């Protein structure tokens, strides 16, 4: 189930890029996908959703707001960068999460965190080509980096608070509701002039896939599946999201298969793997300690 989630998440970067190419801006994309998610969620799980309580609403609004901000920034970044670069930079949230836990919840990170973050920065520098570009990011890269803060917060809140709600599908319903409401507010305030540029027929299919397959199905599967596996296994499987995103992006011609993309991506994946694996349990380190 988690492998299917990683594939769905990986494909989402390409589908989001297709909606952007169809003339949709980030607010409209999130408004439509949130609305579709709410409709699908209620039709399938209306009995559970009808039993929603005050705690569900409170936690759902919090997680839905964080999710919208992450998606909005990440999707808007696709107007200025490629799906593979967007996906790889997004994986930094796994390195950012321990820092937020330290600063906000006072949970001190392990020593390996510093090494992993250093590796991640090196990989990020290679992918974004800052070494030859005067040490500055493209605008899309910067937006993606800011979005990692919200993805890290979502990872933390999903782990700490999602189990407290009455049903995982209630959380997904609230996430879709926040996406829809915040998205339509964004459209009314900032994107009304762009509505005439949208090719609706071109955007409809990728938009439906994003709404049903990614916002609704994948996140519901993630919350459900993590109850049946340990955090390390789940993290390593979900980390394949960026790998599948790059595969789809290269196959569809959005990114060339360059050494910079491969090397930088491998370094970022290695950094994330170090964050997820308990090195003390590996045979090499066990022998050393013995």
Short mmCIF file of C-alpha atoms in Angstrom, two decimals:
data_model
loop_
_atom_site.label_atom_id
_atom_site.label_comp_id
_atom_site.label_asym_id
_atom_site.label_seq_id
_atom_site.Cartn_x
_atom_site.Cartn_y
_atom_site.Cartn_z
CA UNK A 1 0.00 0.00 0.00
CA UNK A 2 2.83 2.40 0.85
CA UNK A 3 4.61 1.56 -2.40
CA UNK A 4 1.41 2.48 -4.25
CA UNK A 5 1.34 5.76 -2.30
CA UNK A 6 4.92 6.53 -3.36
CA UNK A 7 4.05 5.87 -7.02
CA UNK A 8 0.94 8.06 -6.80
CA UNK A 9 2.86 10.88 -5.12
CA UNK A 10 5.65 10.58 -7.66
CA UNK A 11 3.23 10.83 -10.58
CA UNK A 12 1.53 13.86 -8.99
CA UNK A 13 4.37 16.20 -9.98
CA UNK A 14 3.82 15.47 -13.67
CA UNK A 15 0.03 15.79 -13.38
CA UNK A 16 0.44 19.07 -11.50
CA UNK A 17 2.75 20.28 -14.25
CA UNK A 18 0.10 19.36 -16.85
CA UNK A 19 -2.53 21.45 -15.05
CA UNK A 20 -0.10 24.38 -14.89
CA UNK A 21 0.53 24.02 -18.64
CA UNK A 22 -3.24 24.09 -19.16
CA UNK A 23 -3.25 27.64 -17.78
CA UNK A 24 -4.30 26.92 -14.19
CA UNK A 25 -2.62 28.74 -11.33
CA UNK A 26 -1.93 27.20 -7.94
CA UNK A 27 -4.99 28.58 -6.16
CA UNK A 28 -7.39 27.25 -8.82
CA UNK A 29 -5.66 23.87 -8.93
CA UNK A 30 -6.00 23.45 -5.19
CA UNK A 31 -9.56 24.78 -5.20
CA UNK A 32 -10.68 22.23 -7.78
CA UNK A 33 -8.78 19.28 -6.36
CA UNK A 34 -10.05 20.06 -2.85
CA UNK A 35 -13.65 20.32 -4.05
CA UNK A 36 -13.39 17.01 -5.91
CA UNK A 37 -11.79 15.37 -2.87
CA UNK A 38 -14.60 16.56 -0.58
CA UNK A 39 -17.28 15.25 -2.94
CA UNK A 40 -15.59 11.85 -3.39
CA UNK A 41 -14.85 11.55 0.32
CA UNK A 42 -18.40 12.30 1.39
CA UNK A 43 -19.97 9.96 -1.16
CA UNK A 44 -17.79 7.06 0.00
CA UNK A 45 -17.52 7.70 3.76
CA UNK A 46 -20.54 9.86 4.61
CA UNK A 47 -21.47 7.67 7.62
CA UNK A 48 -18.10 8.29 9.29
CA UNK A 49 -17.96 11.94 8.24
CA UNK A 50 -21.45 12.59 9.63
CA UNK A 51 -20.11 11.54 13.05
CA UNK A 52 -17.35 14.17 13.00
CA UNK A 53 -16.73 15.73 16.41
CA UNK A 54 -15.17 18.96 17.68
CA UNK A 55 -11.71 17.41 18.10
CA UNK A 56 -11.84 16.05 14.52
CA UNK A 57 -12.69 19.53 13.23
CA UNK A 58 -9.95 21.23 15.25
CA UNK A 59 -7.19 18.83 14.22
CA UNK A 60 -8.54 18.57 10.67
CA UNK A 61 -8.49 22.36 10.21
CA UNK A 62 -4.92 22.54 11.51
CA UNK A 63 -3.62 19.72 9.30
CA UNK A 64 -5.69 20.94 6.34
CA UNK A 65 -4.24 24.44 6.60
CA UNK A 66 -0.68 23.08 6.74
CA UNK A 67 -1.42 20.79 3.78
CA UNK A 68 -2.85 23.63 1.68
CA UNK A 69 0.15 25.87 2.26
CA UNK A 70 2.52 23.06 1.31
CA UNK A 71 0.57 22.19 -1.84
CA UNK A 72 0.07 25.81 -2.85
CA UNK A 73 3.77 26.67 -2.71
CA UNK A 74 4.83 23.38 -4.27
CA UNK A 75 2.34 23.68 -7.14
CA UNK A 76 3.12 27.34 -7.77
CA UNK A 77 6.81 26.42 -7.96
CA UNK A 78 6.08 24.19 -10.98
CA UNK A 79 5.53 27.33 -13.08
CA UNK A 80 9.23 28.09 -12.66
CA UNK A 81 10.94 24.70 -12.33
CA UNK A 82 10.71 21.10 -13.57
CA UNK A 83 8.83 18.20 -11.94
CA UNK A 84 12.01 16.24 -11.13
CA UNK A 85 13.74 19.19 -9.46
CA UNK A 86 10.53 20.05 -7.61
CA UNK A 87 10.23 16.46 -6.38
CA UNK A 88 13.82 16.06 -5.28
CA UNK A 89 13.88 19.36 -3.37
CA UNK A 90 10.61 18.43 -1.67
CA UNK A 91 12.30 15.38 -0.11
CA UNK A 92 14.21 17.78 2.14
CA UNK A 93 11.18 17.79 4.45
CA UNK A 94 12.47 14.57 6.03
CA UNK A 95 15.63 16.42 7.08
CA UNK A 96 13.70 19.55 8.11
CA UNK A 97 11.25 17.69 10.38
CA UNK A 98 13.80 16.81 13.13
CA UNK A 99 14.90 20.45 13.31
CA UNK A 100 11.30 21.60 13.82
CA UNK A 101 10.82 18.92 16.49
CA UNK A 102 13.91 20.26 18.25
CA UNK A 103 12.94 23.95 18.05
CA UNK A 104 9.22 23.61 18.82
CA UNK A 105 8.83 20.36 20.79
CA UNK A 106 12.37 20.34 22.26
CA UNK A 107 13.06 16.85 20.96
CA UNK A 108 16.81 16.93 20.30
CA UNK A 109 17.80 15.38 16.93
CA UNK A 110 20.27 12.51 16.70
CA UNK A 111 23.87 13.27 15.77
CA UNK A 112 23.39 11.70 12.34
CA UNK A 113 20.87 14.49 11.55
CA UNK A 114 23.63 17.03 11.03
CA UNK A 115 25.45 14.75 8.58
CA UNK A 116 22.21 14.01 6.71
CA UNK A 117 21.33 17.70 6.40
CA UNK A 118 24.82 18.49 5.10
CA UNK A 119 24.44 15.76 2.47
CA UNK A 120 20.98 17.06 1.54
CA UNK A 121 22.31 20.60 1.03
CA UNK A 122 25.08 19.24 -1.22
CA UNK A 123 22.57 17.26 -3.26
CA UNK A 124 20.27 20.26 -3.48
CA UNK A 125 23.15 22.44 -4.68
CA UNK A 126 24.02 19.96 -7.42
CA UNK A 127 20.42 19.63 -8.66
CA UNK A 128 19.73 23.38 -8.68
CA UNK A 129 23.16 24.08 -10.20
CA UNK A 130 23.91 26.87 -7.74
CA UNK A 131 27.65 26.21 -7.96
CA UNK A 132 27.80 27.45 -11.55
CA UNK A 133 24.98 29.97 -11.24
CA UNK A 134 26.50 32.30 -8.67
CA UNK A 135 25.06 30.58 -5.57
CA UNK A 136 21.48 31.70 -6.15
CA UNK A 137 18.30 29.68 -6.60
CA UNK A 138 15.68 29.96 -9.26
CA UNK A 139 12.39 31.31 -7.95
CA UNK A 140 10.69 27.93 -8.31
CA UNK A 141 13.42 26.25 -6.28
CA UNK A 142 12.97 28.79 -3.49
CA UNK A 143 9.19 28.23 -3.37
CA UNK A 144 9.76 24.48 -3.21
CA UNK A 145 12.18 24.88 -0.32
CA UNK A 146 9.67 26.95 1.66
CA UNK A 147 7.02 24.27 1.00
CA UNK A 148 9.27 21.67 2.69
CA UNK A 149 8.64 23.42 6.02
CA UNK A 150 4.92 22.70 5.72
CA UNK A 151 5.48 19.13 4.53
CA UNK A 152 7.70 18.59 7.56
CA UNK A 153 4.94 19.99 9.79
CA UNK A 154 2.42 17.67 8.13
CA UNK A 155 4.69 14.67 8.76
CA UNK A 156 4.95 15.66 12.43
CA UNK A 157 1.24 16.34 12.92
CA UNK A 158 0.22 13.16 11.06
CA UNK A 159 2.41 11.17 13.43
CA UNK A 160 1.43 12.99 16.62
CA UNK A 161 -2.24 13.84 16.14
CA UNK A 162 -3.84 11.97 13.21
CA UNK A 163 -4.30 8.80 15.33
CA UNK A 164 -6.44 10.85 17.73
CA UNK A 165 -9.24 11.51 15.21
CA UNK A 166 -12.23 9.21 14.82
CA UNK A 167 -11.29 8.07 11.27
CA UNK A 168 -8.42 8.71 8.80
CA UNK A 169 -11.01 9.53 6.15
CA UNK A 170 -12.31 12.35 8.34
CA UNK A 171 -8.79 13.85 8.21
CA UNK A 172 -8.70 13.50 4.42
CA UNK A 173 -12.18 15.08 4.15
CA UNK A 174 -11.03 18.06 6.24
CA UNK A 175 -7.83 18.39 4.19
CA UNK A 176 -9.91 18.48 1.01
CA UNK A 177 -12.29 21.00 2.58
CA UNK A 178 -9.42 23.32 3.53
CA UNK A 179 -7.87 22.98 0.08
CA UNK A 180 -11.16 23.86 -1.55
CA UNK A 181 -12.08 26.81 0.69
CA UNK A 182 -8.59 28.35 0.78
CA UNK A 183 -8.16 27.68 -2.92
CA UNK A 184 -11.38 29.46 -3.95
CA UNK A 185 -10.52 32.40 -1.68
CA UNK A 186 -7.12 32.62 -3.41
CA UNK A 187 -8.80 32.51 -6.83
CA UNK A 188 -11.21 35.32 -5.93
CA UNK A 189 -8.47 37.50 -4.46
CA UNK A 190 -5.57 36.98 -6.86
CA UNK A 191 -6.40 34.76 -9.85
CA UNK A 192 -9.69 35.99 -11.38
CA UNK A 193 -7.87 37.57 -14.32
CA UNK A 194 -6.30 34.19 -15.23
CA UNK A 195 -9.54 32.18 -15.46
CA UNK A 196 -10.05 33.02 -19.13
CA UNK A 197 -6.66 31.50 -19.97
CA UNK A 198 -7.52 28.04 -18.64
CA UNK A 199 -7.94 25.14 -21.09
CA UNK A 200 -10.49 23.22 -19.03
CA UNK A 201 -10.66 20.10 -21.19
CA UNK A 202 -6.87 19.81 -21.11
CA UNK A 203 -6.77 20.27 -17.33
CA UNK A 204 -9.72 18.06 -16.35
CA UNK A 205 -8.08 14.61 -16.46
CA UNK A 206 -4.84 15.46 -14.59
CA UNK A 207 -6.88 17.52 -12.12
CA UNK A 208 -9.20 14.58 -11.39
CA UNK A 209 -6.19 12.30 -10.89
CA UNK A 210 -4.66 14.78 -8.45
CA UNK A 211 -7.90 15.11 -6.51
CA UNK A 212 -8.99 11.47 -6.33
CA UNK A 213 -5.70 9.62 -6.66
CA UNK A 214 -3.36 11.87 -4.68
CA UNK A 215 -5.27 14.15 -2.30
CA UNK A 216 -7.93 11.59 -1.38
CA UNK A 217 -6.70 8.04 -2.01
CA UNK A 218 -2.93 8.30 -1.43
CA UNK A 219 -3.14 10.26 1.83
CA UNK A 220 -5.88 8.00 3.15
CA UNK A 221 -3.80 4.95 2.27
CA UNK A 222 -0.76 6.45 3.98
CA UNK A 223 -2.56 7.05 7.27
CA UNK A 224 -4.12 3.58 7.11
CA UNK A 225 -0.97 1.69 6.09
CA UNK A 226 1.30 3.24 8.70
CA UNK A 227 -0.71 1.46 11.37
CA UNK A 228 0.64 -1.85 10.01
CA UNK A 229 4.34 -1.08 9.61
CA UNK A 230 7.19 0.52 11.49
CA UNK A 231 8.27 4.10 10.86
CA UNK A 232 11.61 3.17 9.27
CA UNK A 233 10.06 0.86 6.66
CA UNK A 234 7.32 3.40 5.91
CA UNK A 235 9.79 6.27 5.54
CA UNK A 236 12.09 4.33 3.21
CA UNK A 237 9.20 3.27 0.98
CA UNK A 238 7.61 6.73 0.84
CA UNK A 239 11.00 8.24 0.07
CA UNK A 240 10.75 6.54 -3.35
CA UNK A 241 8.28 9.30 -4.24
CA UNK A 242 11.09 11.45 -5.63
CA UNK A 243 12.53 8.53 -7.59
CA UNK A 244 9.21 7.83 -9.31
CA UNK A 245 8.69 11.56 -9.94
CA UNK A 246 12.00 11.75 -11.78
CA UNK A 247 11.26 8.59 -13.76
CA UNK A 248 7.91 9.98 -14.92
CA UNK A 249 9.43 13.39 -15.63
CA UNK A 250 12.26 11.96 -17.75
CA UNK A 251 9.95 9.58 -19.63
CA UNK A 252 7.55 12.38 -20.51
CA UNK A 253 10.34 14.72 -21.56
CA UNK A 254 10.16 17.37 -18.83
CA UNK A 255 13.69 16.61 -17.63
CA UNK A 256 16.74 15.30 -19.47
CA UNK A 257 18.55 12.42 -17.83
CA UNK A 258 21.70 14.38 -16.93
CA UNK A 259 24.56 13.35 -14.60
CA UNK A 260 23.72 16.36 -12.39
CA UNK A 261 20.14 15.15 -11.89
CA UNK A 262 21.26 11.58 -11.17
CA UNK A 263 24.13 12.43 -8.80
CA UNK A 264 22.24 15.15 -6.91
CA UNK A 265 19.18 12.93 -6.62
CA UNK A 266 21.18 9.98 -5.28
CA UNK A 267 22.81 12.21 -2.64
CA UNK A 268 19.42 13.55 -1.54
CA UNK A 269 17.99 10.04 -1.34
CA UNK A 270 21.03 8.93 0.67
CA UNK A 271 20.51 11.82 3.10
CA UNK A 272 16.89 10.82 3.57
CA UNK A 273 17.82 7.15 4.02
CA UNK A 274 20.28 8.10 6.78
CA UNK A 275 17.47 10.01 8.51
CA UNK A 276 15.16 6.99 8.39
CA UNK A 277 17.51 4.11 9.29
CA UNK A 278 18.75 3.33 12.80
CA UNK A 279 22.45 2.98 12.00
CA UNK A 280 23.11 1.25 15.32
CA UNK A 281 21.03 -1.71 14.15
CA UNK A 282 23.06 -2.27 10.98
CA UNK A 283 25.44 -5.28 11.08
CA UNK A 284 28.53 -3.13 10.34
CA UNK A 285 27.96 -0.85 13.32
CA UNK A 286 27.00 -3.76 15.58
CA UNK A 287 30.34 -5.41 14.92
CA UNK A 288 32.15 -2.14 15.56
CA UNK A 289 30.41 -1.67 18.90
CA UNK A 290 31.18 -5.27 19.89
#
